[in-house]
Coordinates of C-alpha atoms and ligand atoms in Angstrom, one line a residue:
M1 CA -92.5 -51.6 38.9
E2 CA -90.6 -52.9 35.9
V3 CA -89.0 -50.9 33.1
K4 CA -88.1 -52.3 29.8
L5 CA -85.9 -50.6 27.4
A6 CA -85.9 -51.6 23.8
K7 CA -82.4 -52.8 22.6
T8 CA -82.8 -51.0 19.3
A9 CA -83.7 -47.7 21.1
G10 CA -81.9 -44.5 19.7
F11 CA -79.3 -43.9 16.9
C12 CA -78.9 -46.5 14.2
Y13 CA -75.5 -47.4 12.9
G14 CA -75.6 -44.8 10.1
V15 CA -76.8 -41.9 12.3
E16 CA -74.4 -42.7 15.1
R17 CA -71.4 -42.8 12.7
A18 CA -72.6 -39.5 11.1
V19 CA -73.1 -37.6 14.4
N20 CA -69.7 -39.0 15.6
T21 CA -68.1 -37.7 12.6
V22 CA -69.4 -34.2 13.3
Y23 CA -68.1 -34.3 16.8
E24 CA -64.6 -35.5 15.6
E25 CA -64.4 -33.0 12.9
I26 CA -65.2 -30.2 15.5
R27 CA -61.8 -31.2 17.1
S28 CA -60.1 -30.5 13.9
G29 CA -60.4 -26.9 14.5
Q30 CA -61.7 -26.2 11.1
R31 CA -64.9 -24.3 10.6
I32 CA -67.7 -27.1 10.1
Y33 CA -70.9 -27.2 8.2
T34 CA -73.2 -30.1 7.7
Y35 CA -75.3 -30.4 4.5
G36 CA -78.8 -30.4 6.1
P37 CA -79.3 -31.1 9.9
I38 CA -77.1 -34.0 10.8
V39 CA -80.0 -35.7 12.6
H40 CA -83.7 -35.0 13.1
N41 CA -83.3 -33.9 16.7
D42 CA -83.5 -30.4 17.5
M43 CA -81.4 -30.8 20.7
V44 CA -78.4 -32.5 19.1
V45 CA -78.4 -29.8 16.4
E46 CA -78.5 -27.0 18.8
D47 CA -75.8 -28.4 20.7
L48 CA -73.7 -28.4 17.5
R49 CA -74.6 -25.0 16.6
K50 CA -73.4 -23.9 20.1
Q51 CA -70.1 -25.6 19.2
G52 CA -70.0 -23.5 15.9
V53 CA -71.3 -26.1 13.4
G54 CA -73.3 -24.4 10.7
V55 CA -76.0 -26.1 8.6
I56 CA -76.4 -25.5 4.9
S57 CA -80.2 -25.9 4.2
D58 CA -80.3 -26.8 0.6
L59 CA -78.6 -26.5 -2.9
E60 CA -79.6 -22.9 -3.3
D61 CA -78.2 -22.2 0.3
L62 CA -74.9 -24.0 -0.7
K63 CA -74.5 -21.9 -3.8
A64 CA -75.1 -18.5 -2.1
R65 CA -72.7 -19.5 0.6
I66 CA -70.0 -20.4 -1.9
H67 CA -70.7 -17.3 -3.9
A68 CA -70.2 -15.2 -0.7
G69 CA -66.9 -16.9 0.0
E70 CA -68.5 -18.2 3.3
L71 CA -67.2 -21.9 2.8
N72 CA -63.6 -21.1 2.0
N73 CA -61.4 -23.3 4.1
T74 CA -64.3 -25.2 5.7
A75 CA -65.3 -28.8 6.1
V76 CA -68.8 -29.7 4.8
I77 CA -70.2 -33.1 6.2
I78 CA -72.6 -35.2 4.3
R79 CA -75.2 -36.8 6.5
A80 CA -76.3 -40.4 6.6
H81 CA -79.1 -39.7 4.0
G82 CA -76.4 -38.9 1.3
V83 CA -76.7 -36.3 -1.4
G84 CA -77.0 -36.2 -5.3
Q85 CA -74.0 -36.0 -7.6
E86 CA -74.9 -32.4 -8.3
V87 CA -74.1 -31.4 -4.6
M88 CA -70.8 -33.4 -4.7
D89 CA -69.7 -31.7 -7.9
I90 CA -70.6 -28.2 -6.6
L91 CA -68.6 -28.8 -3.5
S92 CA -65.6 -30.3 -5.2
S93 CA -65.5 -27.6 -7.9
A94 CA -65.5 -24.8 -5.0
G95 CA -61.9 -25.6 -4.4
D96 CA -61.4 -24.8 -0.9
I97 CA -64.0 -27.1 0.7
R98 CA -62.9 -30.4 2.4
I99 CA -65.8 -32.8 1.8
V100 CA -66.4 -35.3 4.6
D101 CA -68.8 -38.0 3.4
A102 CA -70.7 -39.5 6.2
T103 CA -73.3 -41.1 3.9
C104 CA -74.6 -44.4 5.5
P105 CA -72.9 -47.4 3.7
F106 CA -76.3 -48.9 3.2
V107 CA -77.5 -45.8 1.4
K108 CA -74.2 -45.8 -0.5
K109 CA -75.0 -49.4 -1.6
I110 CA -78.3 -48.1 -3.1
H111 CA -76.5 -45.4 -4.9
D112 CA -74.2 -48.0 -6.6
I113 CA -77.2 -50.3 -7.5
V114 CA -79.1 -47.6 -9.2
K115 CA -75.9 -46.3 -11.1
E116 CA -75.1 -49.9 -12.4
H117 CA -78.6 -50.6 -13.5
Y118 CA -79.2 -47.2 -15.0
A119 CA -75.8 -47.6 -16.9
A120 CA -77.2 -50.9 -18.3
G121 CA -80.2 -49.2 -19.6
E122 CA -82.8 -50.1 -17.1
R123 CA -85.4 -47.8 -15.8
I124 CA -85.3 -47.2 -12.1
I125 CA -88.1 -47.3 -9.8
I126 CA -87.7 -46.2 -6.2
T127 CA -90.3 -46.8 -3.4
G128 CA -90.3 -43.9 -1.1
T129 CA -91.2 -40.4 -0.3
K130 CA -90.0 -38.2 -3.3
A131 CA -89.1 -35.1 -1.1
H132 CA -87.3 -37.1 1.4
P133 CA -83.5 -36.3 1.4
E134 CA -82.5 -39.9 1.0
V135 CA -84.8 -40.3 -2.1
Q136 CA -83.4 -37.0 -3.4
G137 CA -79.9 -38.2 -3.0
I138 CA -80.7 -41.6 -4.9
L139 CA -82.5 -39.7 -7.7
G140 CA -79.3 -37.4 -7.8
Q141 CA -77.2 -40.3 -8.7
I142 CA -78.9 -40.6 -12.2
G143 CA -79.9 -37.1 -12.9
G144 CA -83.4 -37.5 -11.4
D145 CA -84.4 -40.0 -14.2
A146 CA -86.3 -42.4 -12.2
F147 CA -90.0 -43.0 -10.9
V148 CA -90.7 -42.7 -7.3
V149 CA -93.8 -44.4 -6.0
E150 CA -95.1 -43.9 -2.5
N151 CA -98.0 -46.4 -2.3
T152 CA -99.9 -49.0 -4.2
D153 CA -102.2 -46.4 -6.0
E154 CA -99.1 -44.8 -7.3
A155 CA -97.7 -48.2 -8.4
Y156 CA -100.8 -49.0 -10.4
A157 CA -100.9 -45.6 -12.0
L158 CA -97.2 -46.1 -13.1
A159 CA -97.5 -49.6 -14.2
D160 CA -100.7 -48.8 -16.2
D161 CA -99.1 -45.7 -17.9
P162 CA -99.1 -46.3 -21.6
A163 CA -95.6 -45.2 -22.0
V164 CA -94.4 -47.6 -19.3
R165 CA -96.4 -50.5 -20.5
N166 CA -95.4 -50.1 -24.0
A167 CA -91.7 -49.9 -22.9
S168 CA -92.1 -53.1 -20.9
E169 CA -93.7 -54.9 -23.9
E170 CA -90.9 -53.8 -26.1
G171 CA -88.3 -55.3 -23.6
C172 CA -87.4 -52.5 -21.4
R173 CA -86.0 -53.7 -18.1
F174 CA -86.9 -52.1 -14.8
C175 CA -85.0 -52.1 -11.5
L176 CA -87.0 -51.5 -8.2
V177 CA -85.2 -50.3 -5.0
S178 CA -86.5 -48.8 -1.8
Q179 CA -85.8 -45.9 0.5
T180 CA -84.1 -47.5 3.5
T181 CA -86.9 -46.6 5.9
F182 CA -89.8 -47.6 3.7
N183 CA -92.4 -49.9 5.1
T184 CA -91.7 -53.6 4.5
E185 CA -95.4 -54.6 4.0
K186 CA -96.0 -51.7 1.6
F187 CA -92.9 -52.7 -0.4
K188 CA -94.2 -56.4 -0.8
D189 CA -97.6 -55.0 -2.3
I190 CA -95.8 -52.6 -4.5
V191 CA -93.4 -55.3 -5.7
D192 CA -96.4 -57.6 -6.6
I193 CA -98.0 -55.0 -8.6
F194 CA -94.9 -54.4 -10.8
K195 CA -94.1 -58.2 -11.1
K196 CA -97.6 -58.8 -12.3
K197 CA -97.8 -55.8 -14.7
L198 CA -94.2 -55.4 -16.0
Y199 CA -92.2 -58.2 -17.9
Y200 CA -88.8 -57.6 -16.6
V201 CA -88.3 -56.2 -13.2
T202 CA -85.2 -56.7 -10.9
V203 CA -86.0 -56.2 -7.4
V204 CA -83.5 -55.3 -4.8
N205 CA -84.9 -55.0 -1.3
T206 CA -82.9 -52.1 0.1
I207 CA -84.9 -51.5 3.3
C208 CA -82.6 -51.3 6.2
N209 CA -82.9 -53.9 8.9
A210 CA -82.4 -51.3 11.6
T211 CA -85.9 -50.0 11.1
Q212 CA -87.6 -53.2 10.9
L213 CA -86.1 -54.6 14.1
R214 CA -86.9 -51.3 15.8
Q215 CA -90.6 -51.4 14.8
K216 CA -90.7 -55.2 15.8
E217 CA -89.3 -54.7 19.1
A218 CA -91.6 -51.6 19.7
L219 CA -94.7 -53.7 18.8
A220 CA -93.6 -56.5 21.1
L221 CA -93.0 -54.2 24.0
S222 CA -96.2 -52.3 23.5
R223 CA -97.9 -55.7 23.8
E224 CA -96.2 -56.6 27.1
C225 CA -96.3 -53.3 28.9
D226 CA -99.0 -51.2 30.6
A227 CA -97.3 -47.9 29.4
M228 CA -95.0 -46.9 26.4
I229 CA -92.8 -43.9 26.2
V230 CA -91.5 -43.1 22.7
I231 CA -88.7 -40.7 22.6
G232 CA -87.8 -38.7 19.5
G233 CA -87.9 -35.5 17.6
K234 CA -91.3 -34.1 16.6
H235 CA -90.2 -34.0 12.9
S236 CA -88.8 -37.5 12.9
S237 CA -90.9 -39.7 10.7
N238 CA -89.4 -43.0 12.1
T239 CA -90.4 -41.9 15.7
A240 CA -93.9 -40.9 14.6
K241 CA -94.1 -44.4 13.0
L242 CA -92.9 -46.0 16.2
Y243 CA -95.6 -43.9 18.1
D244 CA -98.3 -45.3 15.8
I245 CA -97.4 -48.8 16.2
C246 CA -97.1 -48.6 19.9
S247 CA -100.3 -46.5 20.4
K248 CA -102.4 -49.0 18.5
E249 CA -101.4 -51.8 21.1
C250 CA -101.1 -49.7 24.3
S251 CA -103.6 -46.7 24.9
A252 CA -101.0 -45.2 27.5
T253 CA -98.4 -44.3 24.9
Y254 CA -96.6 -41.1 25.4
F255 CA -94.4 -39.4 22.5
I256 CA -91.9 -37.1 24.2
E257 CA -88.8 -35.2 22.8
S258 CA -87.0 -35.1 26.2
L259 CA -87.6 -35.7 29.9
D260 CA -89.1 -32.2 30.2
D261 CA -92.2 -33.4 28.2
L262 CA -93.0 -36.3 30.4
N263 CA -95.6 -34.7 32.7
E264 CA -97.4 -36.0 35.6
T265 CA -100.3 -37.2 33.8
I266 CA -98.8 -40.7 33.8
D267 CA -100.9 -43.1 35.8
Q268 CA -99.1 -44.0 39.0
S269 CA -100.6 -47.5 38.9
V270 CA -98.6 -48.5 35.8
R271 CA -96.7 -51.8 36.6
C272 CA -94.6 -52.1 33.5
F273 CA -93.2 -49.4 31.4
G274 CA -91.7 -49.9 28.1
I275 CA -89.3 -47.3 26.4
T276 CA -88.2 -47.0 22.9
A277 CA -86.7 -44.2 20.8
G278 CA -86.4 -43.1 17.1
A279 CA -83.1 -43.5 15.2
S280 CA -82.3 -39.8 16.0
T281 CA -82.5 -39.8 19.7
P282 CA -79.2 -39.6 21.5
K283 CA -78.3 -42.3 24.2
T284 CA -78.0 -39.4 26.8
I285 CA -81.7 -38.4 26.7
I286 CA -82.7 -42.2 26.6
Q287 CA -80.8 -42.7 29.8
E288 CA -82.1 -39.7 31.5
V289 CA -85.8 -40.8 30.8
L290 CA -84.9 -44.3 31.9
K291 CA -83.4 -43.2 35.2
Y292 CA -86.4 -40.8 36.0
V293 CA -89.0 -43.6 35.3
R294 CA -87.1 -46.1 37.5
D295 CA -86.6 -43.5 40.3
E296 CA -90.1 -41.8 40.2
F297 CA -92.5 -44.6 39.4
Ligands
SF4_1 S1 -81.7 -46.5 8.9 FE1 -80.2 -47.9 8.2 S2 -79.9 -47.1 6.1 FE2 -80.7 -45.5 7.3 S3 -79.0 -44.4 8.4 FE3 -79.6 -45.9 9.8 S4 -78.3 -47.7 9.4 FE4 -78.1 -46.3 7.6

């Protein structure tokens, strides 16, 4: 029996960097908090909690903890998604908090792009999910003054909005960027709409390569293998996307969070297993599953 592990399975560069930062900071001996869970993986977050790492859930929680003096002499780590300027300002003005910024450099690049184009008087359009922390962080660079579109219907609605149309006719320039994990095909369709409907649009494709490569490899593996195992947190949207891609090509696709979820319903006649994992899945879990499948099937 053959087992093929995707080369791109597991933490992407930005998540690995952020998670490593937390473990390094634990060694500093200072009380550590992360602004939001460092990664969409309950096991990692639980392991960090056991080591004393606290999680600040949102802006209100941050303000309440500062008010209660709970964050005095602590380090607060910003995760790979980044945060808006307001969060940074509150943290810096609180005085006794050391900010450790683990924002992924690719996300930081989007911050710089929107700030530059916004300062030049352009209107910013972001393709992505408005509630996603990364999009919130991008919006938070320019006081929330941007449009967010998630699909082609929303793109048509925005481009046909009389205020936007008039602004475009009067020479307003637009700058279009994307959430790093946005779907490439959807992005192209949205770009086409704005290019057709607005006069001046600068498009900067800020979709991260890591996501595209992982999805491409998952698709190829699911075509080659009799069964696919997709490992990742139940709340991880990029893992759910991998599951979608694989299950369309391979009916025996299993979505597991850890080895415990891999039950005996797997058909013993499987000749070739493919394994992939979302961007928030630690290597240890992937290796555990890999070893089990190699030894047991
Ligand atoms: S998916 Fe790309 S942009 Fe997002 S954290 Fe990972 S490396 Fe950074």
